[in-house]
Short mmCIF file of C-alpha atoms in Angstrom, two decimals:
data_model
loop_
_atom_site.label_atom_id
_atom_site.label_comp_id
_atom_site.label_asym_id
_atom_site.label_seq_id
_atom_site.Cartn_x
_atom_site.Cartn_y
_atom_site.Cartn_z
CA MET O 1 104.58 125.13 112.57
CA ALA O 2 106.15 123.26 109.67
CA GLN O 3 109.61 124.79 110.30
CA GLN O 4 109.40 123.97 113.94
CA THR O 5 108.62 120.32 113.11
CA TRP O 6 111.40 120.14 110.49
CA THR O 7 113.99 121.46 113.02
CA ALA O 8 112.73 119.24 115.76
CA VAL O 9 113.09 116.10 113.54
CA ASP O 10 116.61 117.23 112.52
CA ASP O 11 117.48 117.72 116.21
CA TYR O 12 116.15 114.24 116.95
CA PHE O 13 118.20 112.42 114.28
CA ASN O 14 121.26 114.58 114.82
CA GLY O 15 121.12 113.74 118.56
CA LEU O 16 121.15 110.05 117.84
CA LEU O 17 123.19 109.77 114.61
CA VAL O 18 125.45 112.79 114.18
CA GLU O 19 128.21 113.91 116.58
CA GLU O 20 129.53 117.39 116.09
CA ASP O 21 132.88 117.61 117.91
CA ALA O 22 134.66 120.71 119.18
CA ALA O 23 136.20 121.56 115.81
CA LEU O 24 132.88 121.45 113.94
CA LEU O 25 131.08 123.52 116.60
CA ALA O 26 134.00 126.01 116.67
CA ALA O 27 133.81 126.28 112.86
CA VAL O 28 130.14 127.44 113.06
CA GLU O 29 130.72 129.71 116.05
CA SER O 30 133.80 131.39 114.56
CA SER O 31 132.07 131.76 111.21
CA GLU O 32 129.12 133.56 112.89
CA ALA O 33 131.46 135.78 114.92
CA ALA O 34 133.24 136.79 111.75
CA GLY O 35 130.00 137.85 110.08
CA LEU O 36 129.76 135.04 107.59
CA PRO O 37 126.23 134.07 106.50
CA PRO O 38 124.83 130.98 108.10
CA HIS O 39 124.77 129.04 104.84
CA GLN O 40 126.83 126.02 105.92
CA VAL O 41 125.20 122.65 105.56
CA ALA O 42 123.34 121.24 108.46
CA PRO O 43 125.00 118.64 110.63
CA ASN O 44 123.08 115.70 109.10
CA GLN O 45 123.89 117.06 105.65
CA GLY O 46 127.58 117.24 106.55
CA MET O 47 127.33 113.59 107.63
CA LEU O 48 125.75 112.76 104.34
CA LEU O 49 128.61 114.29 102.37
CA HIS O 50 131.03 112.38 104.58
CA LEU O 51 129.25 109.12 104.04
CA LEU O 52 129.06 109.75 100.26
CA ALA O 53 132.78 110.30 100.09
CA ARG O 54 133.46 107.10 102.13
CA VAL O 55 130.96 105.02 100.11
CA ARG O 56 132.68 106.19 96.97
CA GLY O 57 136.15 105.54 98.44
CA ALA O 58 137.17 109.00 97.54
CA ARG O 59 140.83 109.84 97.63
CA ASN O 60 140.68 113.19 95.89
CA ILE O 61 137.85 115.63 96.62
CA LEU O 62 137.07 119.06 95.03
CA GLU O 63 134.82 121.50 96.84
CA ILE O 64 133.66 124.60 95.05
CA GLY O 65 132.64 127.07 97.74
CA THR O 66 134.33 126.82 101.10
CA LEU O 67 132.49 129.37 103.25
CA GLY O 68 133.65 128.79 106.82
CA GLY O 69 135.05 125.31 106.20
CA TYR O 70 132.28 123.36 107.90
CA SER O 71 131.51 121.06 104.97
CA THR O 72 135.27 120.94 104.23
CA ILE O 73 135.93 119.37 107.61
CA TRP O 74 133.15 116.73 107.07
CA LEU O 75 134.54 115.85 103.65
CA ALA O 76 138.25 115.91 104.57
CA ARG O 77 137.58 113.54 107.42
CA ALA O 78 136.34 110.93 105.05
CA LEU O 79 139.64 110.77 103.20
CA PRO O 80 142.06 107.90 103.68
CA ASN O 81 145.73 108.36 104.34
CA GLY O 82 147.29 110.12 101.36
CA GLY O 83 144.06 111.64 100.29
CA ARG O 84 143.59 115.37 99.62
CA LEU O 85 140.86 117.91 99.27
CA VAL O 86 140.99 121.08 97.18
CA THR O 87 138.54 123.76 98.20
CA LEU O 88 137.95 127.03 96.32
CA GLU O 89 136.77 130.24 98.02
CA ALA O 90 136.29 133.59 96.27
CA ASP O 91 136.36 135.91 99.30
CA GLU O 92 139.69 136.50 101.05
CA HIS O 93 138.13 137.28 104.41
CA VAL O 94 135.91 134.21 104.29
CA ALA O 95 138.98 132.07 103.27
CA GLU O 96 140.91 133.36 106.31
CA VAL O 97 138.12 132.19 108.65
CA ALA O 98 137.94 128.89 106.85
CA ALA O 99 141.66 128.36 106.99
CA ALA O 100 141.66 128.86 110.76
CA ASN O 101 138.75 126.40 111.15
CA ILE O 102 140.48 123.81 109.02
CA ALA O 103 143.72 124.20 110.93
CA ARG O 104 141.85 123.90 114.26
CA ALA O 105 140.48 120.62 113.04
CA GLY O 106 143.98 119.38 112.22
CA LEU O 107 143.25 119.08 108.49
CA ASP O 108 145.43 121.85 107.02
CA ARG O 109 147.98 119.33 105.74
CA ILE O 110 145.44 117.54 103.53
CA VAL O 111 143.23 120.55 102.60
CA ASP O 112 144.43 122.83 99.81
CA LEU O 113 142.47 126.02 100.16
CA ARG O 114 142.70 128.33 97.19
CA VAL O 115 141.53 131.93 97.14
CA GLY O 116 139.90 133.60 94.14
CA ARG O 117 136.88 133.31 91.91
CA ALA O 118 136.40 129.63 91.14
CA LEU O 119 136.05 130.45 87.43
CA ASP O 120 139.50 131.83 87.65
CA THR O 121 141.11 129.13 89.82
CA LEU O 122 139.54 126.11 88.15
CA PRO O 123 141.48 126.68 84.87
CA LEU O 124 144.72 127.00 86.87
CA LEU O 125 143.88 123.75 88.72
CA ALA O 126 143.23 121.91 85.49
CA GLN O 127 146.58 123.18 84.11
CA GLU O 128 148.35 121.32 86.94
CA GLY O 129 147.09 118.04 85.63
CA PRO O 130 145.76 116.73 88.97
CA ASP O 131 144.58 113.17 89.52
CA PRO O 132 140.86 112.98 88.67
CA PHE O 133 138.62 113.94 91.56
CA ASP O 134 136.41 111.15 92.89
CA LEU O 135 133.87 113.53 94.41
CA VAL O 136 133.04 117.16 93.60
CA PHE O 137 130.78 119.25 95.89
CA ILE O 138 129.38 122.36 94.28
CA ASP O 139 128.09 124.88 96.82
CA ALA O 140 128.95 128.38 95.54
CA ASP O 141 127.23 131.11 93.55
CA LYS O 142 124.28 129.46 91.80
CA PRO O 143 124.42 131.52 88.57
CA SER O 144 127.79 129.91 87.86
CA ASN O 145 126.61 126.33 88.51
CA PRO O 146 126.49 125.38 84.79
CA ASP O 147 130.08 126.49 84.41
CA TYR O 148 131.10 124.65 87.56
CA LEU O 149 129.51 121.52 86.20
CA GLN O 150 131.47 121.72 82.98
CA TRP O 151 134.71 122.11 84.91
CA ALA O 152 133.77 119.20 87.24
CA LEU O 153 133.35 116.98 84.17
CA LYS O 154 136.84 117.99 82.91
CA LEU O 155 138.33 117.11 86.38
CA THR O 156 136.58 113.80 87.00
CA ARG O 157 136.48 110.29 85.58
CA PRO O 158 133.90 107.51 85.18
CA GLY O 159 132.72 106.57 88.65
CA SER O 160 133.18 110.09 90.13
CA VAL O 161 130.30 111.65 92.05
CA ILE O 162 129.08 115.21 91.69
CA VAL O 163 126.86 116.84 94.34
CA GLY O 164 125.20 120.18 93.75
CA ASP O 165 123.62 121.89 96.76
CA ASN O 166 120.68 124.28 97.17
CA VAL O 167 118.92 123.32 93.95
CA VAL O 168 115.27 123.65 95.12
CA ARG O 169 115.33 127.35 96.17
CA ASP O 170 112.13 127.02 98.28
CA GLY O 171 110.42 125.56 95.18
CA ALA O 172 111.31 128.49 92.90
CA VAL O 173 113.21 126.14 90.70
CA THR O 174 109.95 125.16 89.05
CA ASP O 175 109.38 128.75 87.79
CA PRO O 176 110.79 129.15 84.24
CA ALA O 177 109.91 132.86 84.34
CA SER O 178 111.89 133.59 87.55
CA THR O 179 114.03 136.67 87.35
CA ASP O 180 116.31 135.44 90.10
CA PRO O 181 119.69 134.56 88.55
CA ARG O 182 120.19 131.92 91.21
CA VAL O 183 117.11 130.14 90.11
CA GLN O 184 117.99 130.37 86.49
CA GLY O 185 121.46 129.09 87.29
CA VAL O 186 120.09 126.08 89.06
CA ARG O 187 117.64 125.41 86.19
CA ARG O 188 120.41 125.49 83.58
CA PHE O 189 122.57 123.30 85.75
CA THR O 190 119.73 120.70 86.12
CA GLU O 191 119.08 120.81 82.40
CA LEU O 192 122.71 120.06 81.73
CA LEU O 193 122.60 117.18 84.13
CA ALA O 194 119.63 115.76 82.31
CA ALA O 195 121.14 116.22 78.81
CA HIS O 196 124.73 115.30 79.29
CA PRO O 197 125.61 111.90 77.90
CA ARG O 198 128.27 111.25 80.58
CA LEU O 199 126.01 111.78 83.53
CA THR O 200 123.25 109.83 85.34
CA ALA O 201 121.57 112.07 87.91
CA THR O 202 118.72 112.72 90.30
CA ALA O 203 117.64 115.48 92.62
CA ILE O 204 116.10 115.30 96.10
CA GLN O 205 114.10 117.97 97.81
CA THR O 206 114.66 118.24 101.56
CA VAL O 207 113.24 119.91 104.67
CA GLY O 208 114.98 120.43 107.91
CA SER O 209 116.65 123.00 110.15
CA LYS O 210 117.80 124.87 107.02
CA GLY O 211 114.34 125.11 105.62
CA TYR O 212 113.06 123.83 102.35
CA ASP O 213 115.74 123.04 99.71
CA GLY O 214 117.47 120.11 98.14
CA PHE O 215 120.45 118.71 96.29
CA ALA O 216 121.36 117.07 93.02
CA LEU O 217 123.45 113.92 92.82
CA ALA O 218 125.16 112.81 89.64
CA LEU O 219 127.38 109.90 88.73
CA VAL O 220 129.91 110.30 85.89
CA THR O 221 129.36 107.29 83.78
CA ASP O 222 131.68 107.71 80.77
#
């Protein structure tokens, strides 16, 4: 009953406030047809990312974990002229699906999709000396979240925003004895958010069409 209600509420608000155009719908459909897991953000969550990027005035965005490019499209559409988005995807097949979805949305000129393990591609990105990223969206393998946060701090500046997705894990995040490496990765990630002197952060639990989960939101302050 609860899941039906959560989905109905999402459908209600999405119907009024969130418009998925043909490119976004096609990104979901092509990802499913290609056998990708249905782990993309929900439409209202995509709009939230889009609004966060616009509120921040982001010109440079880093996304760790592309999947089918659904969230990539939402984020890239928030960029002003001259903006760019770098997105990292470990799986070559997944990246091919994402690249097609991004191109269909007309965003391939501003989206730089890089294939390879993020912990391998992030050092290469840092060596290029890019302009600091205004927003970083972390949505990849959870055991590596603490490492992704460290890289995000190296690639941002005061005023940058860091968003970490899927941090509630159906409530399992509260279990210090969990043997799930994803839960332990999220716990270490959250502990780093709490302890790091350059970050001010919070976490929000959510329910909706994607079930029970949540996200962390951090501001780089120094």
